[in-house]
XYZ file of C-alpha atoms in Angstrom:
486
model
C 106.499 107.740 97.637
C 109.526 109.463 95.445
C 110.330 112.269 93.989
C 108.231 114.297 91.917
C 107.935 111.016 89.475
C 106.732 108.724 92.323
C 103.660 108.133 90.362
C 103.068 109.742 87.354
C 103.953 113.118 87.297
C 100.685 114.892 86.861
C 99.651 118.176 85.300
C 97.591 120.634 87.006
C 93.724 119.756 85.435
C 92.071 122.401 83.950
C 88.427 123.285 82.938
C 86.478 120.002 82.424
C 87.171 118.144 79.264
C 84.802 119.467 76.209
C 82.644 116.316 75.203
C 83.572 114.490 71.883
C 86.999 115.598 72.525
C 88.119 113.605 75.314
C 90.544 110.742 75.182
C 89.158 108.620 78.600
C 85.269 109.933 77.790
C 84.205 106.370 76.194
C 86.149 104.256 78.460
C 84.779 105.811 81.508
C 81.106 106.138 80.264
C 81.607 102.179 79.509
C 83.121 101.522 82.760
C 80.546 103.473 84.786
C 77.427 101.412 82.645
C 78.976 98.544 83.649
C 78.850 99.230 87.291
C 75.267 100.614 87.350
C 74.426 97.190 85.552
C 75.114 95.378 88.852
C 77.998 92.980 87.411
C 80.553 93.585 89.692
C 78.286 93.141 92.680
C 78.107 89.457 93.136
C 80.550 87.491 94.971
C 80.968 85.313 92.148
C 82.384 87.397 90.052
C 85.228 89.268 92.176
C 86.526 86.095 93.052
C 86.773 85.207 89.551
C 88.733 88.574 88.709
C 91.261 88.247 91.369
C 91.652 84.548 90.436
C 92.527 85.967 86.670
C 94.830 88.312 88.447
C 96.470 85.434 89.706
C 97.148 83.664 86.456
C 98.590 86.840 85.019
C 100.911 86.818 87.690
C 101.508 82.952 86.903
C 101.049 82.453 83.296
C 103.580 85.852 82.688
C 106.103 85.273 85.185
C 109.156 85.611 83.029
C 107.601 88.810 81.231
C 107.303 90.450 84.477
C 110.863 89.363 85.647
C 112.480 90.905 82.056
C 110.480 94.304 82.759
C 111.537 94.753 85.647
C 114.923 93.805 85.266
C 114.442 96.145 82.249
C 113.642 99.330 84.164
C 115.140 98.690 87.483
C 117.634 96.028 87.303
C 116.085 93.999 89.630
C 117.543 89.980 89.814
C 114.462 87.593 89.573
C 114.821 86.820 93.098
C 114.315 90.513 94.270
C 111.243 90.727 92.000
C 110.332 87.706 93.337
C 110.140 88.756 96.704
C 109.276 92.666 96.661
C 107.126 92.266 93.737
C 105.244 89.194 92.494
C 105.088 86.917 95.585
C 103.693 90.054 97.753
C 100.554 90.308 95.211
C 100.107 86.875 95.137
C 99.690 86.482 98.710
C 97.227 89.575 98.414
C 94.948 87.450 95.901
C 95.416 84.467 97.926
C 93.931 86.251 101.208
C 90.745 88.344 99.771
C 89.883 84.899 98.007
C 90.247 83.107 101.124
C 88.194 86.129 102.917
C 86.385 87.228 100.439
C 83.030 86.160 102.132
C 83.904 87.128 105.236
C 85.070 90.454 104.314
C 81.752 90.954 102.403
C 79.384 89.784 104.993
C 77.354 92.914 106.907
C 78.570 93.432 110.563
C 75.755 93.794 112.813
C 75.440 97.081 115.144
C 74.301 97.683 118.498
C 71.241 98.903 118.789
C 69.113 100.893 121.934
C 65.740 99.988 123.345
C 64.004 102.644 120.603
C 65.506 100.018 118.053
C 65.705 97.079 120.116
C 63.040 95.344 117.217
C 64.759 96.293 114.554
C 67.797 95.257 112.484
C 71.034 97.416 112.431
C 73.977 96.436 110.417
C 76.962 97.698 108.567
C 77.071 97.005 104.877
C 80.367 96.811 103.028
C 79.577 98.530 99.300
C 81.793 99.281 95.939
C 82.343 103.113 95.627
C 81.760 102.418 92.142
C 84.909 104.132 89.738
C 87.614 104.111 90.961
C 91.583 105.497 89.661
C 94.562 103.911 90.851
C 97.355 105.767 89.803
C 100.968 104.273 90.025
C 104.139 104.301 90.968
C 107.349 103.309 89.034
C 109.499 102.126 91.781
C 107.467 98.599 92.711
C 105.556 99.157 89.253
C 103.966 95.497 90.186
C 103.452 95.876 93.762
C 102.263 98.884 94.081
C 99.755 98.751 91.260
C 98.540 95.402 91.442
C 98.224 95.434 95.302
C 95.699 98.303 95.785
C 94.222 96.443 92.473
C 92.943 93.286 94.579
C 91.158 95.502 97.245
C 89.342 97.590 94.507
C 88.544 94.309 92.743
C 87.359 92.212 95.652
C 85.605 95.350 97.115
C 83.170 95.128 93.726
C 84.379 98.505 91.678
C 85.066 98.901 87.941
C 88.439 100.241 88.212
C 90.676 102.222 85.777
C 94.579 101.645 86.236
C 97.175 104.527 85.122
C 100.535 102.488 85.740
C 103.436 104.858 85.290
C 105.045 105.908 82.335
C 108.194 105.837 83.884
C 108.647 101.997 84.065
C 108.386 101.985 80.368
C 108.874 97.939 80.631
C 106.463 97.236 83.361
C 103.875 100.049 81.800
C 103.699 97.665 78.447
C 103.272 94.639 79.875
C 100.376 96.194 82.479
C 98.968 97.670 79.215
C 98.976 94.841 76.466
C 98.715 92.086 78.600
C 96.547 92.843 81.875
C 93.523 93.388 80.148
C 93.458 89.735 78.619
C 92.548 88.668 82.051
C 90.058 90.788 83.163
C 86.287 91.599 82.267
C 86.812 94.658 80.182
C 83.589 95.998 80.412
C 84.904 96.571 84.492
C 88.672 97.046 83.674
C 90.967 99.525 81.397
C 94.407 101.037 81.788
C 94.871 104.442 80.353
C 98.267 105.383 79.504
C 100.511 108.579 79.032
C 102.491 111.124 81.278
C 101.545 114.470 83.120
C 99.707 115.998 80.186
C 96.895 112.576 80.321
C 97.273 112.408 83.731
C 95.889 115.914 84.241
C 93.288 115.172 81.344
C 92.203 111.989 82.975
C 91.680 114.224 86.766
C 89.612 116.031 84.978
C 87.084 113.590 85.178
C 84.282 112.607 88.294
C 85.656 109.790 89.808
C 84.067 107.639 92.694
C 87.758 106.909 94.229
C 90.826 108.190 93.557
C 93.557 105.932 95.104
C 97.198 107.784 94.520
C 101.056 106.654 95.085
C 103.939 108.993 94.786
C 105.364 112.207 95.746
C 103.652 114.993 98.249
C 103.718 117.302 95.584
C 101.763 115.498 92.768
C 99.666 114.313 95.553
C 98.596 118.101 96.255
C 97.749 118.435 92.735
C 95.550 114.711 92.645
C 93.826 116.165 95.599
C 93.025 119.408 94.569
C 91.488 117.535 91.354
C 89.413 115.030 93.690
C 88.176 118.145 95.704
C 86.580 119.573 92.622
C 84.051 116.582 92.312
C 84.358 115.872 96.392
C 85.609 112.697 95.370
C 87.657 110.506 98.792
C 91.248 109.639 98.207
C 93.672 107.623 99.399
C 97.281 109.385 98.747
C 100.127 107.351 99.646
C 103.095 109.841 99.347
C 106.655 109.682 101.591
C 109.124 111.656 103.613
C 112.565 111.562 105.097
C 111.989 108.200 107.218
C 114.197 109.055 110.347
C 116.021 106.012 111.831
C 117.791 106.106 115.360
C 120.765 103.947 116.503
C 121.152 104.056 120.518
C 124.648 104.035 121.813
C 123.818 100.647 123.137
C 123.624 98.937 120.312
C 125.495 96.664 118.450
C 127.056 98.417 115.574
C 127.081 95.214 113.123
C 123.755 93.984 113.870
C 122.119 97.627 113.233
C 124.575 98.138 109.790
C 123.413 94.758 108.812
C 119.770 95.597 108.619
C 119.771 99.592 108.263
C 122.502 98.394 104.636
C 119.767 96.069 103.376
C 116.880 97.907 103.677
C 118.146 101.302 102.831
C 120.115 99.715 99.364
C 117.380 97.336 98.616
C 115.753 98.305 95.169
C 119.339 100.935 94.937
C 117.204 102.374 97.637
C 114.130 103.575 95.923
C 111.827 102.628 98.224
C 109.265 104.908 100.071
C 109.697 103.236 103.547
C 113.578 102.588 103.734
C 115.157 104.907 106.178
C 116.312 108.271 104.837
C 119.197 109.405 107.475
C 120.730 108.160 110.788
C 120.420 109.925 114.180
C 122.854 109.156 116.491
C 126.075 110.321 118.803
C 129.131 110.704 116.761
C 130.725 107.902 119.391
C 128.160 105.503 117.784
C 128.425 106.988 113.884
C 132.679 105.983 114.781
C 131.552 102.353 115.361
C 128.985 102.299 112.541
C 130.316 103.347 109.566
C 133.377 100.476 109.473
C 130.788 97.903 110.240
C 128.989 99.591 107.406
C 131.260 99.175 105.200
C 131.608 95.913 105.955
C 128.144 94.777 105.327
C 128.101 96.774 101.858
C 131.087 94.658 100.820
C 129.663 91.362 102.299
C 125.948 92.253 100.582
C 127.309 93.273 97.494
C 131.127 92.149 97.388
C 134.083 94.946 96.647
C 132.194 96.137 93.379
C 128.840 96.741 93.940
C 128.340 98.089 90.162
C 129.289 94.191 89.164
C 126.938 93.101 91.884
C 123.648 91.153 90.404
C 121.770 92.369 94.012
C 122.033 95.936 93.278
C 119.632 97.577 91.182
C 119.816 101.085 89.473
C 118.330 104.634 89.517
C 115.169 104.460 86.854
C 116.405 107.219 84.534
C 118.719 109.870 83.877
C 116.779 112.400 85.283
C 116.583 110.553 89.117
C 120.319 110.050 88.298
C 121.404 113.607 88.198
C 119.318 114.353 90.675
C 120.892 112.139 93.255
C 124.487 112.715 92.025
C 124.108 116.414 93.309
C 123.264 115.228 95.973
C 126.454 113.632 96.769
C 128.304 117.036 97.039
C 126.556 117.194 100.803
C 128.261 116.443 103.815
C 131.519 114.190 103.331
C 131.579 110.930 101.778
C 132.353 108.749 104.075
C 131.613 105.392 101.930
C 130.973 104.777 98.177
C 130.089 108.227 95.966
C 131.511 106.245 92.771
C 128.523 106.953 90.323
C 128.328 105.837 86.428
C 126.137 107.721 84.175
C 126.198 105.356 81.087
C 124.938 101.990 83.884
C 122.124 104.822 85.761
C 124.925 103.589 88.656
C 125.417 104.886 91.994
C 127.127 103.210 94.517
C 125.906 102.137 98.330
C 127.224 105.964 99.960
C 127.178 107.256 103.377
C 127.374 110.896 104.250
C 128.501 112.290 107.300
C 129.164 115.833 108.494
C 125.789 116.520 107.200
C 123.687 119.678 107.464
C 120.210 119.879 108.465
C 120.168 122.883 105.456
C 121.947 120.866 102.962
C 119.817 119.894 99.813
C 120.108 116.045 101.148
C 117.940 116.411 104.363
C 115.474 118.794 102.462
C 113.809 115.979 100.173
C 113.250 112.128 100.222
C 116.496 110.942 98.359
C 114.950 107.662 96.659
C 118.354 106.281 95.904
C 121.200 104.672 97.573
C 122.447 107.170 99.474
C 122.314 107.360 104.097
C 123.966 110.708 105.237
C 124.065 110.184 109.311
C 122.948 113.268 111.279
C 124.861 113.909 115.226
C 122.800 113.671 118.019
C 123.666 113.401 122.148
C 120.711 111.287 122.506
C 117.118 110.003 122.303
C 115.421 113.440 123.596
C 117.364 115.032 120.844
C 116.727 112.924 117.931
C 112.749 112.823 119.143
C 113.138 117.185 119.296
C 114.906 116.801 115.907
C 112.535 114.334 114.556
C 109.180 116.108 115.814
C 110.196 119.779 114.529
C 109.851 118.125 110.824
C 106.952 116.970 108.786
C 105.705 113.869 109.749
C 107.530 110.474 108.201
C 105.685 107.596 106.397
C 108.206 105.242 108.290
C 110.407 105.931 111.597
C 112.861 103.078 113.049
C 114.387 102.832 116.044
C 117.693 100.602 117.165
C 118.444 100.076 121.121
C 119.183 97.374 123.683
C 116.353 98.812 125.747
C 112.950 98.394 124.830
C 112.331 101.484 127.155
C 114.171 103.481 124.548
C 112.480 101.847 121.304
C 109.056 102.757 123.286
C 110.014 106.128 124.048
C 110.450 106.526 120.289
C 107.232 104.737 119.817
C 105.262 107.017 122.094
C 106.818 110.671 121.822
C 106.695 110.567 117.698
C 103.989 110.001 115.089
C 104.739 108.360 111.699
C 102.878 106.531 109.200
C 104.658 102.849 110.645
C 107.178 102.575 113.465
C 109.810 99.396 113.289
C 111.755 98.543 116.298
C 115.382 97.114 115.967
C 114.464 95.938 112.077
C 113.559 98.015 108.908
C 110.281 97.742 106.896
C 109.935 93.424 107.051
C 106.585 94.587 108.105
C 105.499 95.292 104.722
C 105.230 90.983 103.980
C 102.444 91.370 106.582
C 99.001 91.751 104.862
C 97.506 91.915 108.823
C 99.499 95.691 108.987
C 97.863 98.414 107.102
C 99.994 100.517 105.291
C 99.781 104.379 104.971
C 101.106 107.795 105.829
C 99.763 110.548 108.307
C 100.233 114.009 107.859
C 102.814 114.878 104.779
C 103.062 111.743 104.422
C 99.717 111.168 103.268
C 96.049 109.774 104.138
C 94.273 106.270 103.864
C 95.419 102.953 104.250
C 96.037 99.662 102.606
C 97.267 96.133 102.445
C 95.486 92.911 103.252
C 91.789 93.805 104.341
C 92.674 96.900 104.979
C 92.957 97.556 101.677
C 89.322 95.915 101.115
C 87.836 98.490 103.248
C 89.499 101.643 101.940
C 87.519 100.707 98.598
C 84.279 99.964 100.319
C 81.747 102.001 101.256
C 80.746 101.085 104.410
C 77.044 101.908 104.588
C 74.925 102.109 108.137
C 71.167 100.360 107.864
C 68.878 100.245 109.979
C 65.862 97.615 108.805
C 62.731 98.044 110.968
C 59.401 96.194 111.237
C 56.320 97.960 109.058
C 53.932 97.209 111.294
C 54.256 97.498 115.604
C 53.266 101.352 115.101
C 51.850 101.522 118.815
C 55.449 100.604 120.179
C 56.650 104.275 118.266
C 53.894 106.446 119.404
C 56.798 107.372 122.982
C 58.348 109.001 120.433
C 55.966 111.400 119.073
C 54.939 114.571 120.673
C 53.256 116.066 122.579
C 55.574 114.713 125.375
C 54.473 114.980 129.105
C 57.093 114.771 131.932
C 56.948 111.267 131.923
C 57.311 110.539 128.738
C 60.370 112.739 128.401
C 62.260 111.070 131.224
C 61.538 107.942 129.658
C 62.505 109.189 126.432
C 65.320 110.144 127.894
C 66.405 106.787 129.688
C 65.456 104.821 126.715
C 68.021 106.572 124.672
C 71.336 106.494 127.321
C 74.083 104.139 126.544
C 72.654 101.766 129.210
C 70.557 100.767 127.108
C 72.601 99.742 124.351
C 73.113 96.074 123.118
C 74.798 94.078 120.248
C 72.573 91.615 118.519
């Protein structure tokens, strides 16, 4: 997701935490009563969390808008949109589905079963960690939130400690809402992070960096505990010679200097031919000025880096390449202007690591074959866009590369859609989430089989001694011919 801070940074656990000493040890031994008690279970009562989830978002509106404006300058409108109305529309669906989503799919079953009743039944793991980010500290808290609340778990919420604003208001005001006997948030940094590992969960359910997601999964493996890990990469984005260079500046400026481009699924560099980067970069420059007017620092639609120690990170980053737009920086404002980068080096610190920030260096390509060659011989990206004329060329790029989500002639839009999962393969990370999707990552999803006590003389084909006969049949009765959906 970012940097090494994408969600909390976390400590390495060590040995298990010595009883009576423990900070989390009562909270999760109340949390984990509660679930064995059955509470979260009923229909009833999820819906009635999520629709308290709802009236935080409602009832604190203002809060919300002055911590994040607090920690990441966002206007009310950007929060609005990337932030508050996104989890709203999550609580909106799983109450509207909530049923649905819960109801047991029936199975197929074979002529050996034909009798009896096979179904799939949608459980709560149980305990389950979320542990967040600080660059959508809402979002991307409160969204994986709804699934593990509708899906019937007690949950316990680490928000980061990063987002100092957003963190208090998660902390002090959250829990008002929400049956805490099912619900606490834990705070701190690495050191409680690592503490809290420790600790047997049921589901572990992690956004951030690749590296602290190592160390979350290492910690899960100890107690064989499933995780989801939603990390990041350098999202790779290709502009065909074809194209139109305003239309693809337009939409590659918003999306990669939306949220001063700390965002997990904006695209990280530019492939294309240096005839295209020629027509680009004035029409980038163009859109950076018509976004954010011929001071971006002044602009109320640009946000800023989240601390001093992102800052200095990204400002050495701006001795790659050559600056071929913005660079300005201001340490005092966290400030760093909309930049491109050009004469770029594949070795150069800037295409080594996910930048998080505001910054698009443009790497020289002679084609599509070569941008898919230079694309594939790198870790796999949580995002990959691609901008031609020809949807032959945008399905080429769909078909020869593997990412977590692919967008054709547009950046990430796709994330307002509930009905696309969201989720990273390979580096990138595991798992899914978003809308219903996000419902079944925290579900068990449990295969029964129900069958009659009685009809005994129907079972005896299937005990030995078997003769010929009764083996072939055996063996008809069990082919796939033979299977039906009730």
């Amino acid at each position: 997701m970012s940097k090494e801070e994408g969600g909390s940074a976390v400590k390495s656990p060590g040995a298990e935490p010595t009883l009576g000493t423990d900070p989390f040890e009562d909270t999760l031994r109340r949390l984990r009563e509660a679930f064995h008690s059955g509470c979260t279970r009923p229909a009833a009562f999820r819906a009635e969390q999520l629709q308290a989830l709802g009236r935080f978002l409602q009832e604190n509106k203002q809060l919300l808008h002055d911590a994040l404006a607090q920690d990441l300058h966002k206007s009310a409108f950007d929060s609005d949109i990337s932030e508050l109305i996104i989890c709203q529309n999550e609580i909106n669906l799983a109450l509207k589905n909530l049923q649905a989503w819960m109801k047991d799919t029936p199975a197929s079953t074979n002529l050996f079963t034909k009798l009896d009743s096979a179904f799939v039944r949608k459980e709560p793991f149980g305990l389950v960690l979320i542990i967040a980010p600080w660059n959508y500290p809402i979002n991307l808290t409160l969204v994986p939130l709804v699934g593990a609340l509708a899906a019937g778990n007690c949950v316990v919420l680490k928000p980061s400690e990063i987002s100092q604003g957003t963190e208090k208001v998660l902390a002090e005001v959250l829990p008002r809402y929400l049956d805490q006997s099912c619900f606490a948030v834990v705070l701190g940094g690495p050191e409680e992070t690592g503490q809290l590992l420790k600790h047997k969960f049921d589901y572990i359910f992690f956004t951030g960096s690749p590296r602290v997601g190592k160390i979350v999964m290492t910690a899960a493996a100890k107690h064989l505990t499933p995780v989801t890990l939603e990390l990041g990469g350098k999202n790779p984005c290709y502009v065909d010679d074809d194209c139109d260079p305003q239309i693809v500046a337009n939409r590659v400026a918003w999306f990669r200097y939306f949220n001063a481009g700390q965002t997990c699924v904006a695209p990280d560099y530019l492939l294309c031919s240096p005839e295209m980067q020629e027509r680009l970069l004035p029409a980038l420059q163009s859109a950076i000025t018509r976004f954010y007017g011929d001071d971006p620092q002044s602009s109320p639609n640009l946000g800023r880096i989240i601390n001093q120690k992102q800052f200095q990170r990204l400002r050495a980053l701006l001795g790659c390449g050559r600056m071929a737009i913005g660079g300005q920086s201001d340490e005092c404002d966290r400030y760093i202007a909309p930049t491109v980068l050009v004469d770029v080096q594949e070795t150069e610190p800037v295409m080594q690591e996910e930048i998080f920030g505001p910054i698009l260096p443009i790497m020289n390509v002679q084609g599509m074959d070569e941008a898919i060659e230079f694309i594939n011989r790198r870790e796999k990206p949580l995002a990959l866009y691609a901008f031609s004329n020809s949807s032959q060329v945008v399905n080429q790029m769909l078909e020869r590369t593997s990412s977590g989500s692919f967008g054709g002639n547009d950046g990430f839009i796709y994330m307002t859609l509930p009905s696309l999962p969201l989720g990273g393969v390979g580096h990138s990370g595991m798992g899914r989430y978003h809308g219903k999707f996000t419902f079944d990552t925290f579900s068990h999803h449990r295969a029964c089989l129900l069958c009659p006590a009685g009809l005994e003389e129907l079972n005896n084909i299937r005990y030995p001694p078997y003769s010929h006969s009764m083996q072939e049949l055996v063996r008809w009765a069990l082919g796939s011919h033979s299977c039906t959906l009730l």
